[in-house]
PDB file of C-alpha atoms in Angstrom:
ATOM      1  CA  MET Q  86       3.795   8.602 -24.071  1.00 93.00           C
ATOM      2  CA  LEU Q  87       5.990  10.694 -21.791  1.00 96.00           C
ATOM      3  CA  GLU Q  88       4.777  13.062 -19.065  1.00 96.00           C
ATOM      4  CA  LEU Q  89       7.027  14.846 -16.554  1.00 97.00           C
ATOM      5  CA  ASP Q  90       6.466  17.477 -13.906  1.00 95.00           C
ATOM      6  CA  GLN Q  91       7.937  20.938 -14.275  1.00 96.00           C
ATOM      7  CA  HIS Q  92      11.102  20.212 -12.271  1.00 97.00           C
ATOM      8  CA  LEU Q  93      12.002  17.113 -14.276  1.00 97.00           C
ATOM      9  CA  ARG Q  94      11.235  18.805 -17.588  1.00 96.00           C
ATOM     10  CA  ALA Q  95      13.584  21.637 -16.666  1.00 96.00           C
ATOM     11  CA  HIS Q  96      16.524  19.476 -15.571  1.00 96.00           C
ATOM     12  CA  LEU Q  97      16.470  16.214 -17.519  1.00 96.00           C
ATOM     13  CA  PRO Q  98      18.190  15.822 -20.906  1.00 94.00           C
ATOM     14  CA  LYS Q  99      16.020  17.110 -23.736  1.00 93.00           C
ATOM     15  CA  GLU Q 100      16.958  14.220 -26.035  1.00 94.00           C
ATOM     16  CA  ASN Q 101      16.413  10.529 -25.270  1.00 95.00           C
ATOM     17  CA  THR Q 102      14.700  11.421 -22.006  1.00 97.00           C
ATOM     18  CA  PHE Q 103      12.829   8.123 -21.908  1.00 96.00           C
ATOM     19  CA  ASP Q 104      16.042   6.099 -22.278  1.00 96.00           C
ATOM     20  CA  TRP Q 105      17.811   8.257 -19.690  1.00 97.00           C
ATOM     21  CA  LEU Q 106      15.128   7.500 -17.116  1.00 97.00           C
ATOM     22  CA  MET Q 107      14.979   3.792 -17.922  1.00 96.00           C
ATOM     23  CA  THR Q 108      18.714   3.486 -17.222  1.00 95.00           C
ATOM     24  CA  VAL Q 109      19.113   6.173 -14.539  1.00 96.00           C
ATOM     25  CA  GLU Q 110      21.844   5.496 -12.012  1.00 95.00           C
ATOM     26  CA  GLY Q 111      21.240   5.679  -8.295  1.00 96.00           C
ATOM     27  CA  LYS Q 112      20.534   3.519  -5.273  1.00 96.00           C
ATOM     28  CA  VAL Q 113      18.859   0.317  -6.442  1.00 96.00           C
ATOM     29  CA  HIS Q 114      16.203  -0.693  -3.920  1.00 94.00           C
ATOM     30  CA  ARG Q 115      14.844  -3.620  -5.882  1.00 92.00           C
ATOM     31  CA  ALA Q 116      15.682  -5.459  -9.082  1.00 91.00           C
ATOM     32  CA  VAL Q 117      13.520  -8.448 -10.043  1.00 87.00           C
ATOM     33  CA  LYS Q 118      13.105  -9.985 -13.473  1.00 82.00           C
ATOM     34  CA  ASN Q 119      12.121  -7.100 -15.747  1.00 89.00           C
ATOM     35  CA  ARG Q 120      11.500  -4.448 -13.102  1.00 91.00           C
ATOM     36  CA  ARG Q 121      13.756  -2.291 -10.956  1.00 94.00           C
ATOM     37  CA  THR Q 122      13.223   0.433  -8.374  1.00 96.00           C
ATOM     38  CA  VAL Q 123      15.910   3.122  -8.165  1.00 97.00           C
ATOM     39  CA  GLU Q 124      16.315   6.151  -5.920  1.00 97.00           C
ATOM     40  CA  PHE Q 125      17.961   9.074  -7.723  1.00 97.00           C
ATOM     41  CA  GLU Q 126      18.414  12.823  -7.467  1.00 97.00           C
ATOM     42  CA  VAL Q 127      17.785  15.591  -9.968  1.00 97.00           C
ATOM     43  CA  ALA Q 128      18.816  19.171  -9.174  1.00 96.00           C
ATOM     44  CA  GLY Q 129      18.512  18.725  -5.426  1.00 95.00           C
ATOM     45  CA  ARG Q 130      15.281  16.704  -5.384  1.00 96.00           C
ATOM     46  CA  ARG Q 131      15.122  12.973  -4.712  1.00 97.00           C
ATOM     47  CA  TYR Q 132      12.865  10.624  -6.631  1.00 97.00           C
ATOM     48  CA  PHE Q 133      12.042   6.950  -6.973  1.00 97.00           C
ATOM     49  CA  ILE Q 134      11.533   5.372 -10.372  1.00 97.00           C
ATOM     50  CA  LYS Q 135       9.945   2.008 -11.043  1.00 96.00           C
ATOM     51  CA  ALA Q 136      11.095   0.989 -14.515  1.00 96.00           C
ATOM     52  CA  HIS Q 137       9.464  -1.939 -16.331  1.00 94.00           C
ATOM     53  CA  ARG Q 138      10.900  -3.692 -19.373  1.00 93.00           C
ATOM     54  CA  GLY Q 139       9.139  -6.216 -21.593  1.00 85.00           C
ATOM     55  CA  VAL Q 140       8.101  -9.340 -19.693  1.00 82.00           C
ATOM     56  CA  GLY Q 141       8.006 -11.597 -22.779  1.00 83.00           C
ATOM     57  CA  TRP Q 142       5.171 -13.678 -24.197  1.00 84.00           C
ATOM     58  CA  ARG Q 143       5.902 -16.625 -21.923  1.00 80.00           C
ATOM     59  CA  GLU Q 144       5.112 -14.569 -18.814  1.00 80.00           C
ATOM     60  CA  VAL Q 145       2.000 -13.087 -20.402  1.00 75.00           C
ATOM     61  CA  LEU Q 146       0.626 -16.470 -21.439  1.00 85.00           C
ATOM     62  CA  LYS Q 147       1.457 -18.071 -18.085  1.00 81.00           C
ATOM     63  CA  ASN Q 148      -0.602 -15.447 -16.250  1.00 75.00           C
ATOM     64  CA  VAL Q 149      -3.473 -15.741 -18.722  1.00 79.00           C
ATOM     65  CA  LEU Q 150      -3.549 -19.530 -18.312  1.00 82.00           C
ATOM     66  CA  TYR Q 151      -3.763 -19.121 -14.527  1.00 75.00           C
ATOM     67  CA  GLY Q 152      -6.546 -16.557 -14.870  1.00 76.00           C
ATOM     68  CA  ARG Q 153      -4.388 -13.641 -13.697  1.00 74.00           C
ATOM     69  CA  ALA Q 154      -3.952 -10.277 -15.348  1.00 76.00           C
ATOM     70  CA  PRO Q 155      -0.226  -9.985 -16.148  1.00 74.00           C
ATOM     71  CA  ILE Q 156       1.606  -6.871 -14.924  1.00 81.00           C
ATOM     72  CA  VAL Q 157       3.246  -5.739 -18.147  1.00 79.00           C
ATOM     73  CA  SER Q 158       3.865  -2.051 -17.424  1.00 89.00           C
ATOM     74  CA  ALA Q 159       3.855   0.699 -14.809  1.00 93.00           C
ATOM     75  CA  GLU Q 160       0.469   1.919 -16.019  1.00 93.00           C
ATOM     76  CA  PRO Q 161      -1.610  -0.051 -13.466  1.00 91.00           C
ATOM     77  CA  GLU Q 162       0.294   1.666 -10.647  1.00 95.00           C
ATOM     78  CA  TRP Q 163      -0.254   5.202 -11.904  1.00 95.00           C
ATOM     79  CA  ARG Q 164      -3.896   4.426 -12.677  1.00 95.00           C
ATOM     80  CA  ALA Q 165      -4.291   3.102  -9.123  1.00 95.00           C
ATOM     81  CA  ILE Q 166      -2.659   6.235  -7.688  1.00 97.00           C
ATOM     82  CA  GLU Q 167      -4.972   8.482  -9.692  1.00 96.00           C
ATOM     83  CA  GLN Q 168      -8.050   6.516  -8.650  1.00 97.00           C
ATOM     84  CA  LEU Q 169      -7.003   6.381  -4.990  1.00 97.00           C
ATOM     85  CA  ASN Q 170      -6.349  10.119  -4.939  1.00 97.00           C
ATOM     86  CA  ALA Q 171      -9.799  10.709  -6.420  1.00 97.00           C
ATOM     87  CA  ALA Q 172     -11.233   8.593  -3.580  1.00 97.00           C
ATOM     88  CA  GLY Q 173      -9.428  10.673  -0.956  1.00 97.00           C
ATOM     89  CA  VAL Q 174      -6.576   8.256  -0.211  1.00 97.00           C
ATOM     90  CA  ALA Q 175      -3.124   9.843   0.089  1.00 97.00           C
ATOM     91  CA  THR Q 176      -0.408   8.186  -2.017  1.00 97.00           C
ATOM     92  CA  PRO Q 177       3.018   9.158  -3.338  1.00 94.00           C
ATOM     93  CA  GLY Q 178       2.617  11.791  -6.028  1.00 93.00           C
ATOM     94  CA  ILE Q 179       3.365  11.157  -9.682  1.00 97.00           C
ATOM     95  CA  ALA Q 180       6.290  13.210 -10.938  1.00 97.00           C
ATOM     96  CA  GLY Q 181       6.556  11.403 -14.257  1.00 97.00           C
ATOM     97  CA  LYS Q 182       5.260   8.491 -16.274  1.00 97.00           C
ATOM     98  CA  GLY Q 183       6.131   6.944 -19.593  1.00 97.00           C
ATOM     99  CA  LEU Q 184       5.017   4.109 -21.840  1.00 96.00           C
ATOM    100  CA  ARG Q 185       6.192   2.928 -25.240  1.00 96.00           C
ATOM    101  CA  GLY Q 186       5.578  -0.108 -27.376  1.00 92.00           C
ATOM    102  CA  ALA Q 187       2.501  -1.857 -28.699  1.00 88.00           C
ATOM    103  CA  ALA Q 188       2.637  -5.582 -27.913  1.00 89.00           C
ATOM    104  CA  PRO Q 189       1.945  -6.284 -24.199  1.00 84.00           C
ATOM    105  CA  ALA Q 190       4.962  -8.601 -23.987  1.00 86.00           C
ATOM    106  CA  ASN Q 191       7.373  -5.905 -25.159  1.00 89.00           C
ATOM    107  CA  LEU Q 192       6.197  -2.732 -23.424  1.00 92.00           C
ATOM    108  CA  GLU Q 193       8.678  -0.435 -21.705  1.00 95.00           C
ATOM    109  CA  SER Q 194       7.382   1.937 -19.056  1.00 96.00           C
ATOM    110  CA  PHE Q 195       8.100   3.771 -15.847  1.00 97.00           C
ATOM    111  CA  ILE Q 196       6.554   5.780 -13.048  1.00 97.00           C
ATOM    112  CA  VAL Q 197       8.541   8.439 -11.162  1.00 98.00           C
ATOM    113  CA  MET Q 198       7.485   9.473  -7.656  1.00 97.00           C
ATOM    114  CA  PRO Q 199       8.941  12.136  -5.350  1.00 97.00           C
ATOM    115  CA  ALA Q 200      10.803  10.674  -2.384  1.00 96.00           C
ATOM    116  CA  LEU Q 201       8.762  10.899   0.818  1.00 95.00           C
ATOM    117  CA  GLU Q 202      11.084  12.577   3.317  1.00 92.00           C
ATOM    118  CA  GLY Q 203      10.868  12.177   7.087  1.00 93.00           C
ATOM    119  CA  MET Q 204       8.364   9.315   7.044  1.00 95.00           C
ATOM    120  CA  ILE Q 205       8.138   6.126   9.087  1.00 94.00           C
ATOM    121  CA  SER Q 206       6.121   3.007   8.324  1.00 95.00           C
ATOM    122  CA  LEU Q 207       3.422   1.900  10.746  1.00 95.00           C
ATOM    123  CA  GLU Q 208       5.230  -1.422  11.047  1.00 95.00           C
ATOM    124  CA  ASP Q 209       8.326   0.355  12.383  1.00 93.00           C
ATOM    125  CA  LEU Q 210       6.315   2.791  14.478  1.00 91.00           C
ATOM    126  CA  THR Q 211       4.335   0.072  16.239  1.00 89.00           C
ATOM    127  CA  SER Q 212       7.235  -2.345  16.736  1.00 85.00           C
ATOM    128  CA  ASP Q 213       8.384  -0.558  19.903  1.00 74.00           C
ATOM    129  CA  TRP Q 214       5.606   1.837  20.733  1.00 69.00           C
ATOM    130  CA  ARG Q 215       4.578   0.315  24.049  1.00 63.00           C
ATOM    131  CA  GLY Q 216       7.647   1.797  25.730  1.00 59.00           C
ATOM    132  CA  ALA Q 217       8.288   4.728  23.403  1.00 58.00           C
ATOM    133  CA  MET Q 218       4.876   6.412  23.354  1.00 64.00           C
ATOM    134  CA  GLY Q 219       4.132   6.687  27.049  1.00 61.00           C
ATOM    135  CA  VAL Q 220       0.636   7.906  27.865  1.00 61.00           C
ATOM    136  CA  ASN Q 221       0.081   8.876  24.228  1.00 73.00           C
ATOM    137  CA  ARG Q 222       0.049   5.294  23.000  1.00 79.00           C
ATOM    138  CA  VAL Q 223      -3.665   4.600  23.487  1.00 82.00           C
ATOM    139  CA  GLN Q 224      -4.703   7.925  21.935  1.00 84.00           C
ATOM    140  CA  LEU Q 225      -2.367   7.420  18.999  1.00 87.00           C
ATOM    141  CA  LYS Q 226      -3.479   3.827  18.465  1.00 88.00           C
ATOM    142  CA  ARG Q 227      -7.121   4.877  18.300  1.00 89.00           C
ATOM    143  CA  ALA Q 228      -6.340   7.739  15.909  1.00 90.00           C
ATOM    144  CA  LEU Q 229      -4.383   5.433  13.621  1.00 93.00           C
ATOM    145  CA  LEU Q 230      -7.120   2.791  13.704  1.00 95.00           C
ATOM    146  CA  GLN Q 231      -9.593   5.392  12.477  1.00 95.00           C
ATOM    147  CA  ARG Q 232      -7.290   6.509   9.671  1.00 96.00           C
ATOM    148  CA  ILE Q 233      -6.425   2.975   8.567  1.00 98.00           C
ATOM    149  CA  ALA Q 234     -10.110   2.050   8.526  1.00 98.00           C
ATOM    150  CA  ASP Q 235     -10.880   5.198   6.523  1.00 98.00           C
ATOM    151  CA  THR Q 236      -8.166   4.351   3.972  1.00 98.00           C
ATOM    152  CA  ALA Q 237      -9.416   0.776   3.618  1.00 98.00           C
ATOM    153  CA  ARG Q 238     -13.046   1.860   3.264  1.00 98.00           C
ATOM    154  CA  ARG Q 239     -12.256   4.483   0.630  1.00 98.00           C
ATOM    155  CA  MET Q 240      -9.985   2.148  -1.329  1.00 98.00           C
ATOM    156  CA  HIS Q 241     -12.429  -0.760  -1.352  1.00 98.00           C
ATOM    157  CA  GLY Q 242     -15.367   1.543  -2.004  1.00 98.00           C
ATOM    158  CA  ALA Q 243     -13.586   2.779  -5.132  1.00 97.00           C
ATOM    159  CA  GLY Q 244     -13.323  -0.785  -6.465  1.00 98.00           C
ATOM    160  CA  LEU Q 245      -9.642  -1.219  -5.583  1.00 98.00           C
ATOM    161  CA  ASN Q 246      -7.882  -3.912  -3.582  1.00 98.00           C
ATOM    162  CA  HIS Q 247      -4.225  -3.610  -2.638  1.00 98.00           C
ATOM    163  CA  ARG Q 248      -3.048  -7.277  -2.502  1.00 96.00           C
ATOM    164  CA  ASP Q 249      -0.155  -6.291  -0.167  1.00 97.00           C
ATOM    165  CA  PHE Q 250      -2.202  -4.499   2.456  1.00 98.00           C
ATOM    166  CA  TYR Q 251       0.129  -4.532   5.461  1.00 98.00           C
ATOM    167  CA  LEU Q 252       1.219  -1.983   8.069  1.00 97.00           C
ATOM    168  CA  CYS Q 253       4.598  -1.665   6.357  1.00 97.00           C
ATOM    169  CA  HIS Q 254       2.853  -0.040   3.380  1.00 98.00           C
ATOM    170  CA  PHE Q 255       1.379   2.792   5.452  1.00 98.00           C
ATOM    171  CA  LEU Q 256       3.665   5.770   6.025  1.00 97.00           C
ATOM    172  CA  VAL Q 257       3.204   8.571   8.540  1.00 95.00           C
ATOM    173  CA  ARG Q 258       5.395  11.620   9.113  1.00 92.00           C
ATOM    174  CA  ASP Q 259       7.843  10.876  11.910  1.00 89.00           C
ATOM    175  CA  ARG Q 260       8.005  13.194  14.899  1.00 84.00           C
ATOM    176  CA  ASP Q 261       8.717  13.273  18.625  1.00 82.00           C
ATOM    177  CA  TRP Q 262       5.895  10.871  19.347  1.00 79.00           C
ATOM    178  CA  PRO Q 263       5.857  11.075  23.175  1.00 77.00           C
ATOM    179  CA  LYS Q 264       5.172  14.833  22.806  1.00 77.00           C
ATOM    180  CA  ARG Q 265       2.286  14.338  20.398  1.00 77.00           C
ATOM    181  CA  LYS Q 266      -0.897  15.951  21.674  1.00 75.00           C
ATOM    182  CA  LYS Q 267      -4.421  14.689  21.201  1.00 71.00           C
ATOM    183  CA  GLY Q 268      -5.762  16.045  17.929  1.00 68.00           C
ATOM    184  CA  ASP Q 269      -2.383  16.338  16.204  1.00 73.00           C
ATOM    185  CA  GLU Q 270      -2.721  15.022  12.680  1.00 75.00           C
ATOM    186  CA  ALA Q 271      -1.274  11.608  11.898  1.00 81.00           C
ATOM    187  CA  ASP Q 272      -2.212  11.435   8.221  1.00 91.00           C
ATOM    188  CA  LEU Q 273      -1.285   8.264   6.375  1.00 97.00           C
ATOM    189  CA  THR Q 274       0.194   7.669   2.934  1.00 97.00           C
ATOM    190  CA  LEU Q 275      -0.432   4.341   1.202  1.00 98.00           C
ATOM    191  CA  ILE Q 276       2.477   2.970  -0.857  1.00 96.00           C
ATOM    192  CA  ASP Q 277       3.568  -0.027  -2.957  1.00 93.00           C
ATOM    193  CA  LEU Q 278       0.651   0.069  -5.360  1.00 95.00           C
ATOM    194  CA  HIS Q 279       1.927  -1.840  -8.387  1.00 90.00           C
ATOM    195  CA  ARG Q 280      -0.250  -4.915  -7.661  1.00 91.00           C
ATOM    196  CA  VAL Q 281      -3.502  -3.043  -7.009  1.00 95.00           C
ATOM    197  CA  GLN Q 282      -6.497  -4.538  -8.796  1.00 94.00           C
ATOM    198  CA  ARG Q 283      -9.258  -2.303 -10.165  1.00 94.00           C
ATOM    199  CA  ARG Q 284     -12.889  -3.310 -10.698  1.00 94.00           C
ATOM    200  CA  GLU Q 285     -16.354  -1.852 -10.380  1.00 94.00           C
ATOM    201  CA  GLN Q 286     -16.679  -3.695  -7.065  1.00 97.00           C
ATOM    202  CA  VAL Q 287     -14.119  -5.659  -5.046  1.00 98.00           C
ATOM    203  CA  PRO Q 288     -15.120  -9.347  -4.711  1.00 97.00           C
ATOM    204  CA  GLN Q 289     -15.553 -10.502  -1.130  1.00 97.00           C
ATOM    205  CA  ARG Q 290     -12.606 -12.915  -1.270  1.00 97.00           C
ATOM    206  CA  TRP Q 291     -10.275 -10.014  -2.077  1.00 98.00           C
ATOM    207  CA  LEU Q 292     -11.740  -7.953   0.751  1.00 98.00           C
ATOM    208  CA  VAL Q 293     -10.978 -10.873   3.054  1.00 98.00           C
ATOM    209  CA  LYS Q 294      -7.422 -11.117   1.720  1.00 98.00           C
ATOM    210  CA  ASP Q 295      -6.766  -7.384   2.105  1.00 98.00           C
ATOM    211  CA  LEU Q 296      -8.253  -7.038   5.578  1.00 98.00           C
ATOM    212  CA  GLY Q 297      -6.860 -10.384   6.731  1.00 98.00           C
ATOM    213  CA  GLY Q 298      -3.382  -9.335   5.616  1.00 98.00           C
ATOM    214  CA  LEU Q 299      -3.754  -6.019   7.410  1.00 98.00           C
ATOM    215  CA  LEU Q 300      -4.836  -7.737  10.629  1.00 98.00           C
ATOM    216  CA  PHE Q 301      -2.011 -10.286  10.360  1.00 97.00           C
ATOM    217  CA  SER Q 302       0.532  -7.470  10.158  1.00 97.00           C
ATOM    218  CA  ALA Q 303      -0.982  -5.754  13.225  1.00 96.00           C
ATOM    219  CA  LEU Q 304      -1.358  -8.719  15.579  1.00 94.00           C
ATOM    220  CA  ASN Q 305       1.904  -7.871  17.376  1.00 92.00           C
ATOM    221  CA  ALA Q 306       1.039  -4.185  17.700  1.00 90.00           C
ATOM    222  CA  GLY Q 307      -0.697  -4.424  21.068  1.00 86.00           C
ATOM    223  CA  LEU Q 308      -4.234  -4.616  19.752  1.00 90.00           C
ATOM    224  CA  THR Q 309      -7.137  -5.487  22.015  1.00 91.00           C
ATOM    225  CA  ARG Q 310     -10.457  -7.055  21.123  1.00 93.00           C
ATOM    226  CA  ARG Q 311     -12.030  -3.643  21.622  1.00 95.00           C
ATOM    227  CA  ASP Q 312      -9.591  -2.199  19.061  1.00 94.00           C
ATOM    228  CA  LEU Q 313     -10.764  -4.740  16.494  1.00 96.00           C
ATOM    229  CA  LEU Q 314     -14.380  -3.822  17.147  1.00 96.00           C
ATOM    230  CA  ARG Q 315     -13.548  -0.124  16.781  1.00 96.00           C
ATOM    231  CA  PHE Q 316     -11.928  -0.843  13.436  1.00 97.00           C
ATOM    232  CA  ILE Q 317     -14.963  -2.778  12.200  1.00 97.00           C
ATOM    233  CA  ALA Q 318     -17.335   0.032  13.166  1.00 97.00           C
ATOM    234  CA  ALA Q 319     -15.070   2.657  11.564  1.00 97.00           C
ATOM    235  CA  TYR Q 320     -14.633   0.627   8.372  1.00 98.00           C
ATOM    236  CA  ARG Q 321     -18.394   0.192   7.914  1.00 97.00           C
ATOM    237  CA  GLN Q 322     -19.402   3.537   9.473  1.00 96.00           C
ATOM    238  CA  GLN Q 323     -22.413   1.820  10.968  1.00 95.00           C
ATOM    239  CA  PRO Q 324     -23.417   0.740  14.486  1.00 95.00           C
ATOM    240  CA  LEU Q 325     -21.270  -2.195  15.499  1.00 95.00           C
ATOM    241  CA  ARG Q 326     -24.186  -4.332  16.660  1.00 95.00           C
ATOM    242  CA  GLU Q 327     -25.824  -4.090  13.233  1.00 96.00           C
ATOM    243  CA  VAL Q 328     -22.591  -4.859  11.382  1.00 96.00           C
ATOM    244  CA  LEU Q 329     -21.829  -7.979  13.426  1.00 95.00           C
ATOM    245  CA  ALA Q 330     -25.421  -9.235  13.166  1.00 96.00           C
ATOM    246  CA  ARG Q 331     -25.291  -8.900   9.386  1.00 96.00           C
ATOM    247  CA  GLU Q 332     -21.631  -9.728   8.663  1.00 96.00           C
ATOM    248  CA  GLY Q 333     -20.408 -11.933  11.481  1.00 95.00           C
ATOM    249  CA  ASN Q 334     -19.261 -14.656   9.106  1.00 97.00           C
ATOM    250  CA  PHE Q 335     -17.400 -12.148   6.905  1.00 98.00           C
ATOM    251  CA  TRP Q 336     -15.331 -10.833   9.833  1.00 97.00           C
ATOM    252  CA  ARG Q 337     -14.664 -14.381  11.082  1.00 97.00           C
ATOM    253  CA  GLN Q 338     -13.219 -15.162   7.647  1.00 97.00           C
ATOM    254  CA  ILE Q 339     -10.920 -12.156   7.991  1.00 98.00           C
ATOM    255  CA  TRP Q 340      -9.786 -13.306  11.447  1.00 97.00           C
ATOM    256  CA  ASN Q 341      -9.151 -16.846  10.194  1.00 97.00           C
ATOM    257  CA  ASN Q 342      -7.176 -15.505   7.228  1.00 97.00           C
ATOM    258  CA  ALA Q 343      -4.995 -13.411   9.558  1.00 97.00           C
ATOM    259  CA  VAL Q 344      -4.309 -16.327  11.897  1.00 97.00           C
ATOM    260  CA  LYS Q 345      -3.538 -18.589   8.937  1.00 97.00           C
ATOM    261  CA  LEU Q 346      -0.835 -16.120   7.861  1.00 97.00           C
ATOM    262  CA  TYR Q 347       0.411 -15.522  11.408  1.00 96.00           C
ATOM    263  CA  ARG Q 348       1.066 -19.116  12.499  1.00 96.00           C
ATOM    264  CA  PRO Q 349       3.702 -20.135   9.910  1.00 96.00           C
ATOM    265  CA  PHE Q 350       5.316 -16.697   9.959  1.00 95.00           C
ATOM    266  CA  HIS Q 351       5.755 -16.417  13.749  1.00 94.00           C
ATOM    267  CA  HIS Q 352       5.615 -20.147  14.611  1.00 94.00           C
ATOM    268  CA  ARG Q 353       3.095 -19.547  17.373  1.00 94.00           C
ATOM    269  CA  GLU Q 354      -0.467 -18.513  18.008  1.00 93.00           C
ATOM    270  CA  PRO Q 355      -1.298 -14.798  18.231  1.00 92.00           C
ATOM    271  CA  SER Q 356      -1.682 -13.500  21.778  1.00 88.00           C
ATOM    272  CA  LEU Q 357      -4.976 -11.833  20.822  1.00 84.00           C
ATOM    273  CA  SER Q 358      -8.072 -13.991  20.443  1.00 76.00           C
ATOM    274  CA  LEU Q 359     -11.662 -13.309  19.529  1.00 72.00           C
TER     275      LEU Q 359
END
C-alpha cells in the first residue's frame, strides 16, 4: 500500500518510491531500534517521515507476553490521526503513508507529515511566560486551558488515549504574544501520536495516566487551584460542584499521579497544592 498527496506524487521518483522514502536523506531527529524520524524537503516543501522497519519476532512476542500491543508499523499513528481529526482534534496532516509485508514482525511502513512552520510548543511557551506575556498572561492561560481541556475531552471521548500527553506535544502558532488581544485564536495541534491506543472506551486507569501526565507537565506553568478547577469543569462540560461530588476520587488519583511524576523529576514538591 502506498498513498501520497499530489505534491509528493508529482516530485518523487516514479520507480521504487517506497524504497526512496524509507531511505530518504535529511535531518535525522530520532533513530531508535527499527524506527527513525527524518526531516526532508521535496520541491520547496518540508516534511517529516517516520519510517518503521521490521521489529522481529522477539520484540513481538515480548510485548504479547507482557500484555502489550506491539508497535510494528506506522499504521497506528495514521489511524489515530484520522480518528482524532474526525473527533475535531487538530493534528499534523498526512501527506503520505505506506505499508508492505505480511508477517507483523517483518512489516515496513512509513507516515509522511508536512512540517508545521512557525509553531511553538506549550512547554516552551509557558516556560517564561510570566515575564514575557505581561497583562495578557491570565487571559492567554485561561484560553489555553479551555483548548487543552477540549482536546482531551474529544480525544478521550473518541476512545483514544495518548500515553505521552504532555505540554510539549501541544503546538500553537507563535506570534508576538504580548500584543495578543482577547479573542485572538490560539488553536492547538496535538503531535507525537505513534503510541496512541484506540478502544471503544478509554479505561479509567489510562485516563488517569493521560491527565496526570498533562498536569505533571504543567505544574511549573504558574497554575492556580482555580485554574485546575476551570480545567475540570471544561473537560467534563458540567457544573463543577456536580463533577467533584461524583468524581472527587478520580481527580484525586490524577493529582497523585502528577505529583508522583513530579517529585523524582524535579527533586522537590510542586509549589501548587490542592
